[in-house]
Short mmCIF file of N, CA and C in Angstrom, two decimals:
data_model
loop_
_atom_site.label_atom_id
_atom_site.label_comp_id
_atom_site.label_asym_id
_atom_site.label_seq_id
_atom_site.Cartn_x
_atom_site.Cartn_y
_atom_site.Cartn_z
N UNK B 1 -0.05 -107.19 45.69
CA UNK B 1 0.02 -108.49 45.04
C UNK B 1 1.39 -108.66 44.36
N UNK B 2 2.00 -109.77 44.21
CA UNK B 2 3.25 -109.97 43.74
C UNK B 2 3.08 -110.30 42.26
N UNK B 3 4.38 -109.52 41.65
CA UNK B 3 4.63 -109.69 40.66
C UNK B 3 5.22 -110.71 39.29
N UNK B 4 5.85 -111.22 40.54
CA UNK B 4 7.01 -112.28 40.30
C UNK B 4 7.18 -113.13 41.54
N UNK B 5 7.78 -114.26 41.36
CA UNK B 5 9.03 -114.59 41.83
C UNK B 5 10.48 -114.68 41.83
N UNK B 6 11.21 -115.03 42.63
CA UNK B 6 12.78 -115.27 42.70
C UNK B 6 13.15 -116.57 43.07
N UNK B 7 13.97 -116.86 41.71
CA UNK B 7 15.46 -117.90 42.09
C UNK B 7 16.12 -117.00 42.34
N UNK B 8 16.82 -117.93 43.00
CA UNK B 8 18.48 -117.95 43.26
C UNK B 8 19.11 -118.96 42.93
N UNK B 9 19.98 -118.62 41.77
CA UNK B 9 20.82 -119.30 41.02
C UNK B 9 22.56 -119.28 42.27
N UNK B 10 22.96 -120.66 41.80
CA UNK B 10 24.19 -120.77 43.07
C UNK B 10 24.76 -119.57 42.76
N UNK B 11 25.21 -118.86 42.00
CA UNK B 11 26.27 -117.52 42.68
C UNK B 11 25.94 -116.11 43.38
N UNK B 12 24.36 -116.42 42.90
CA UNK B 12 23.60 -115.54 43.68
C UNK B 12 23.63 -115.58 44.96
N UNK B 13 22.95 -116.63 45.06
CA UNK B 13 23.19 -117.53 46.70
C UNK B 13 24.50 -117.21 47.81
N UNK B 14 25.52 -117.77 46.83
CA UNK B 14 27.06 -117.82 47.55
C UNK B 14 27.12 -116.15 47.69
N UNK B 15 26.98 -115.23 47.02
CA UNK B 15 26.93 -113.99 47.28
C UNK B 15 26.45 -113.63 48.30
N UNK B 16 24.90 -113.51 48.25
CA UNK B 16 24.32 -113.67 49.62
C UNK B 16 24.87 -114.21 51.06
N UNK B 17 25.26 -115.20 50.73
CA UNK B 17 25.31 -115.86 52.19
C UNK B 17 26.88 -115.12 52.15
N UNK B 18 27.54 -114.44 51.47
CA UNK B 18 29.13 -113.83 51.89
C UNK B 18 28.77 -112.69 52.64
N UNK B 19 27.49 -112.11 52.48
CA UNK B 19 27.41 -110.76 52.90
C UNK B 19 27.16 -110.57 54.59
N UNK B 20 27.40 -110.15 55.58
CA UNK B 20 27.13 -109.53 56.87
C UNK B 20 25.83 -109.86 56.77
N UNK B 21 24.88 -110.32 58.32
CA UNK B 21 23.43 -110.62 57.90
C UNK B 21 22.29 -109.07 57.85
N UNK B 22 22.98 -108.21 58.33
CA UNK B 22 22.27 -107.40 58.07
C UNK B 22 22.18 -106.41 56.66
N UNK B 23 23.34 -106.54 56.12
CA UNK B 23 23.66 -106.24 54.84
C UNK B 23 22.67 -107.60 53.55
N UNK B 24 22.48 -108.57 54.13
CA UNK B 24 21.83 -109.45 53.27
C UNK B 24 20.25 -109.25 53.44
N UNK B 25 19.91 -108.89 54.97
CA UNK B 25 18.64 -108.86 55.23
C UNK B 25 18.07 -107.48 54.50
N UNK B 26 18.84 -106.57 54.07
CA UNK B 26 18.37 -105.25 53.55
C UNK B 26 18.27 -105.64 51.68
N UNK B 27 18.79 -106.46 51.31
CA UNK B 27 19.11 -107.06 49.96
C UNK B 27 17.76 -107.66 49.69
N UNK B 28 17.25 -108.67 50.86
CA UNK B 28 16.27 -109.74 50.46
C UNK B 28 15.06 -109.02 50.29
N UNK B 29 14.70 -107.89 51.73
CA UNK B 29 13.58 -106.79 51.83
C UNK B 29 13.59 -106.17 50.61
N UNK B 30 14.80 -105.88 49.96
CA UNK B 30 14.52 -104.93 48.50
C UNK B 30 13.55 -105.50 47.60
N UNK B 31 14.66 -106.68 47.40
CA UNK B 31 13.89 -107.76 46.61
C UNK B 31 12.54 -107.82 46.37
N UNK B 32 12.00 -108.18 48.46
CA UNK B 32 10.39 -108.50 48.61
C UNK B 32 9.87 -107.49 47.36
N UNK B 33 9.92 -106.24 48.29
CA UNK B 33 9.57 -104.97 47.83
C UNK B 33 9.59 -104.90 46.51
N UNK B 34 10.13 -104.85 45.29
CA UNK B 34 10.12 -104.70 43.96
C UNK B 34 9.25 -105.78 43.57
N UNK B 35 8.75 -106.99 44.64
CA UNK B 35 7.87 -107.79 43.98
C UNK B 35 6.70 -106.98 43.62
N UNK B 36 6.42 -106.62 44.27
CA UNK B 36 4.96 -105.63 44.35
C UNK B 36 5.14 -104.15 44.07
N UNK B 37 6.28 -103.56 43.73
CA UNK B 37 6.44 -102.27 43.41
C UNK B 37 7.18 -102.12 42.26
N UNK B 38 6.88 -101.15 41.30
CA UNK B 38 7.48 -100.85 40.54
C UNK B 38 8.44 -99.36 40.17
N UNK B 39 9.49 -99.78 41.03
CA UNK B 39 10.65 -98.72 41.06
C UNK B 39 11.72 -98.84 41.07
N UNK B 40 12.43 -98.59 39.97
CA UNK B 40 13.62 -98.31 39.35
C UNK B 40 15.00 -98.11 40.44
N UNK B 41 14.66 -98.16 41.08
CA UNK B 41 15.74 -97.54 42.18
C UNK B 41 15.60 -99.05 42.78
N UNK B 42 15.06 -100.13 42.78
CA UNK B 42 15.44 -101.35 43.44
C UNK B 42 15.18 -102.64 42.08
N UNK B 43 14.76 -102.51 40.73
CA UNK B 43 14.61 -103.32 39.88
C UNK B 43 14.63 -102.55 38.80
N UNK B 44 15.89 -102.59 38.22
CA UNK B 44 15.98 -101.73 36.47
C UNK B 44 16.52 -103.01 35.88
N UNK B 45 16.32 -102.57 34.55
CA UNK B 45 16.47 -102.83 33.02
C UNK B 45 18.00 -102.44 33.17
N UNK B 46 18.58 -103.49 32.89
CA UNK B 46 20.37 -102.85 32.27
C UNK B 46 20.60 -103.02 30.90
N UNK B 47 20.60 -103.95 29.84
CA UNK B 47 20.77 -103.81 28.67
C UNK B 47 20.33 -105.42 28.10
N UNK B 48 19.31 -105.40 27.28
CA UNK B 48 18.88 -106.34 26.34
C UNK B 48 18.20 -106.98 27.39
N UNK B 49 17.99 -108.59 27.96
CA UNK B 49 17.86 -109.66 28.70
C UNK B 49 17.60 -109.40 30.25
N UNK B 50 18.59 -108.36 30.71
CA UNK B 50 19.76 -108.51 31.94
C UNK B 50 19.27 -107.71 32.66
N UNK B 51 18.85 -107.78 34.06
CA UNK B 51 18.13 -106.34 34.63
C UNK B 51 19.16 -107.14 36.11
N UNK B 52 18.99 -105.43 37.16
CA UNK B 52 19.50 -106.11 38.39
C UNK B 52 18.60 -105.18 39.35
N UNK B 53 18.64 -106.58 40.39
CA UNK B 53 18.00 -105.45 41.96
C UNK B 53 19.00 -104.52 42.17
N UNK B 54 18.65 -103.62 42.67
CA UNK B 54 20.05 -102.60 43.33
C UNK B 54 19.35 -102.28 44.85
N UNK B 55 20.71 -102.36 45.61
CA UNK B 55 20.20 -102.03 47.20
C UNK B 55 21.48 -100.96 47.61
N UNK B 56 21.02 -100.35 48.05
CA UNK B 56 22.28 -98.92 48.91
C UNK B 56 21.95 -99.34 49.86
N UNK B 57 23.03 -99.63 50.90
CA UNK B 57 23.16 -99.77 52.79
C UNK B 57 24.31 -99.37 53.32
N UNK B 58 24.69 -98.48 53.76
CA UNK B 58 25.54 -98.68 54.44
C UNK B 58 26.69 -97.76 53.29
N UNK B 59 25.85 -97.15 52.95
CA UNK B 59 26.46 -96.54 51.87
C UNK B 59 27.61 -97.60 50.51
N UNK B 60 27.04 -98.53 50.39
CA UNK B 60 27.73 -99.88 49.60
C UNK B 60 26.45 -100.00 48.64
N UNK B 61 27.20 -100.24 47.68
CA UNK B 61 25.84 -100.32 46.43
C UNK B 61 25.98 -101.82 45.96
N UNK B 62 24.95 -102.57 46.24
CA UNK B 62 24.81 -103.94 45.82
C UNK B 62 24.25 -104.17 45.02
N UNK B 63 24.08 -105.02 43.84
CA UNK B 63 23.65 -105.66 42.80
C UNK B 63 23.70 -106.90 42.61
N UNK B 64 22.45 -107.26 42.15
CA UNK B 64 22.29 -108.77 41.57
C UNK B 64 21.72 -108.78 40.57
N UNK B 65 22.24 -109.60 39.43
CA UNK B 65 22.05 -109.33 38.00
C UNK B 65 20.66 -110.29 37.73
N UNK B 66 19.98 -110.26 36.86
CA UNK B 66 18.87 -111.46 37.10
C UNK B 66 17.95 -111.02 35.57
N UNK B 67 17.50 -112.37 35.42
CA UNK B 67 16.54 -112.42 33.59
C UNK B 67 15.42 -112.89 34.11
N UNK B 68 14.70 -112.47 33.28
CA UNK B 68 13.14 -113.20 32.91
C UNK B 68 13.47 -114.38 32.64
N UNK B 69 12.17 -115.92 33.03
CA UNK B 69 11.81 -116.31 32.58
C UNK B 69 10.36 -116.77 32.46
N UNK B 70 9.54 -116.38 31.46
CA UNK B 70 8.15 -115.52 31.29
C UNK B 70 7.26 -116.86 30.00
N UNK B 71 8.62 -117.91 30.03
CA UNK B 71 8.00 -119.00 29.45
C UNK B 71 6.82 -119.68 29.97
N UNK B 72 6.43 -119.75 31.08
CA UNK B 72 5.58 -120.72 31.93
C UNK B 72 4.76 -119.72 31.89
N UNK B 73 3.28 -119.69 31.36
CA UNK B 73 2.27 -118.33 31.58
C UNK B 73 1.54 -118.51 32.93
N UNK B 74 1.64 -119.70 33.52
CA UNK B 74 0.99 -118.89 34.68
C UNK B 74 1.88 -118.87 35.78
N UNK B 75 3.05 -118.14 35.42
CA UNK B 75 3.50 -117.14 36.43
C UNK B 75 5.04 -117.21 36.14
N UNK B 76 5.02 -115.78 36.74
CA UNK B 76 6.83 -115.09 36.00
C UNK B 76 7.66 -114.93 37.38
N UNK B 77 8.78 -115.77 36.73
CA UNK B 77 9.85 -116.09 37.13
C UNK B 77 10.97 -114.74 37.10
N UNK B 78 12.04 -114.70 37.93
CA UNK B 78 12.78 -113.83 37.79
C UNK B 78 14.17 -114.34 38.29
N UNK B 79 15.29 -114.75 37.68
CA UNK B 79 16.11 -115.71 38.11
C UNK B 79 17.31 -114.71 38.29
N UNK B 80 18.23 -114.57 39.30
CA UNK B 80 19.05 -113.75 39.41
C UNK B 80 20.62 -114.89 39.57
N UNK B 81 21.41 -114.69 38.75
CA UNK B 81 22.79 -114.99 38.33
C UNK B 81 23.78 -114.44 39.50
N UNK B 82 23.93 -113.36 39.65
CA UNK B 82 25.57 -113.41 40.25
C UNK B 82 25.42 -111.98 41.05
N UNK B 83 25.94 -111.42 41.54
CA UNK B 83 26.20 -110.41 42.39
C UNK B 83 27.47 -109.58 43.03
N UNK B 84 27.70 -108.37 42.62
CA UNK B 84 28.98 -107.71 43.07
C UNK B 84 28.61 -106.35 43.95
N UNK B 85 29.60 -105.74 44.75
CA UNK B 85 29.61 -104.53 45.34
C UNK B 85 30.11 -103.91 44.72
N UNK B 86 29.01 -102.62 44.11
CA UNK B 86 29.94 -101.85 42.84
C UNK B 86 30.50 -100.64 43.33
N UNK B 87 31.61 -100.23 42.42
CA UNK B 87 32.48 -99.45 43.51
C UNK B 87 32.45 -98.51 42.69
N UNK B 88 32.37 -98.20 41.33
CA UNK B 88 31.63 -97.07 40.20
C UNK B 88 30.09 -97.06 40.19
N UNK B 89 30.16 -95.66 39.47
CA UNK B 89 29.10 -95.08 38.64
C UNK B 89 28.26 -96.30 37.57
N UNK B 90 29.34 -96.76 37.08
CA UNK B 90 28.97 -97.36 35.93
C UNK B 90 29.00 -99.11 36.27
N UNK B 91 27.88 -99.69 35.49
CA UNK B 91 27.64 -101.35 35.63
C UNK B 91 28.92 -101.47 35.30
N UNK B 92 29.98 -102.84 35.67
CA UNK B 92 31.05 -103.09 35.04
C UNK B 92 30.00 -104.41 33.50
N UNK B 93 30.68 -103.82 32.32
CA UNK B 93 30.25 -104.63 31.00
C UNK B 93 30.49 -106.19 31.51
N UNK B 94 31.41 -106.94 32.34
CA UNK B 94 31.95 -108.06 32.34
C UNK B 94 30.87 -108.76 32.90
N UNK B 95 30.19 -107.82 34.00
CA UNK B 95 29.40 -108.29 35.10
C UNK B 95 27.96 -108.51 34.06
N UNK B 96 27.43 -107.73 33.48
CA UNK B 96 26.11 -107.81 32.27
C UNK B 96 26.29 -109.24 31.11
N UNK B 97 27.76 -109.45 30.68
CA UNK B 97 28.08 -110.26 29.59
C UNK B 97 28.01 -111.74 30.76
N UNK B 98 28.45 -111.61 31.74
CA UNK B 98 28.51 -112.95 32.87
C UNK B 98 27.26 -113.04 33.05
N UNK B 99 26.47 -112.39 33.23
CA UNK B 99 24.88 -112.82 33.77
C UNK B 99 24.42 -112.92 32.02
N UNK B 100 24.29 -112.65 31.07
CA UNK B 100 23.77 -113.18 29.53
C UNK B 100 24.54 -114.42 29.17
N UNK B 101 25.55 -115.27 29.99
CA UNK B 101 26.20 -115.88 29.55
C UNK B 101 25.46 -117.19 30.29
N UNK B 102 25.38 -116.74 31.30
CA UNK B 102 24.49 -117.46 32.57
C UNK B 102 22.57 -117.89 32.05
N UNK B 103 22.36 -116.50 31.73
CA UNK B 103 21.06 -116.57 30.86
C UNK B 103 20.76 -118.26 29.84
N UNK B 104 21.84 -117.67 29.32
CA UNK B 104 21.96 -118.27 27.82
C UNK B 104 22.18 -120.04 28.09
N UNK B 105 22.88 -120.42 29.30
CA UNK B 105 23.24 -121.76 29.62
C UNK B 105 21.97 -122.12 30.62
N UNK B 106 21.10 -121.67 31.52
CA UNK B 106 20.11 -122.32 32.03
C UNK B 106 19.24 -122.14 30.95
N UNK B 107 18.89 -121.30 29.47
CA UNK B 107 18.10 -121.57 29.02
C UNK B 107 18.06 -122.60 27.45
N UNK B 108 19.57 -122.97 28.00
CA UNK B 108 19.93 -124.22 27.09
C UNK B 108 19.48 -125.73 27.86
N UNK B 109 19.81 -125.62 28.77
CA UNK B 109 19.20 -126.49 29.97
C UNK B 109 17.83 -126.58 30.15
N UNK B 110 17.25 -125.91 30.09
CA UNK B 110 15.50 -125.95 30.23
C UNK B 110 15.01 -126.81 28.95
N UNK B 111 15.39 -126.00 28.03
CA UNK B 111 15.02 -126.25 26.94
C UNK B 111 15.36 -127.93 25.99
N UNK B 112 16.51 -128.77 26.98
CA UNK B 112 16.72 -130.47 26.36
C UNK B 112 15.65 -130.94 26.63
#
């Protein structure tokens, strides 16, 4: 049974559609998959708000940054912001502060 759903917010999107289709089709399957599963290795917690899918293919580590929104009770949303090929160990901070920044303006928007 699913957990959630997914937006795709436009830079998410434009990300997506930049990627090779088989490199996108392994992204979307993750996705499915973390609807109904709960594992860390394709949907973590990054800091405060801000969580991202993560997909390895091809030995390329992809990410899409993405927030709750858990306002509507009958049924949770999961909106994903922006997306990079990370080339470290480590989240880049710019990429976490861009998706809370993103957060913060659709949920100024919801909320007029």
């Amino acid at each position: 049974m699913k957990k959630f759903e997914v937006l795709f917010l436009t830079e998410a999107r434009e990300f997506l559609l930049e990627m090779d289709e088989k490199s996108r089709n392994k992204v979307i399957f993750n996705i499915d998959k973390a609807k109904i599963t709960n594992d860390n290795n394709l949907f973590k917690k990054l800091k405060g708000e801000i969580w991202e899918f993560r997909t390895l293919y091809n030995n390329t580590h992809c990410r899409l940054f993405a927030f709750w929104d858990k306002e509507e009770k009958r049924e949770t949303l999961v909106l994903t912001t922006h997306g990079i090929i990370k080339k470290t160990g480590k989240t880049p901070e710019k990429d976490i502060e861009k998706a809370k920044q993103i957060r913060l303006k659709y949920f100024e928007q919801k909320n007029r």
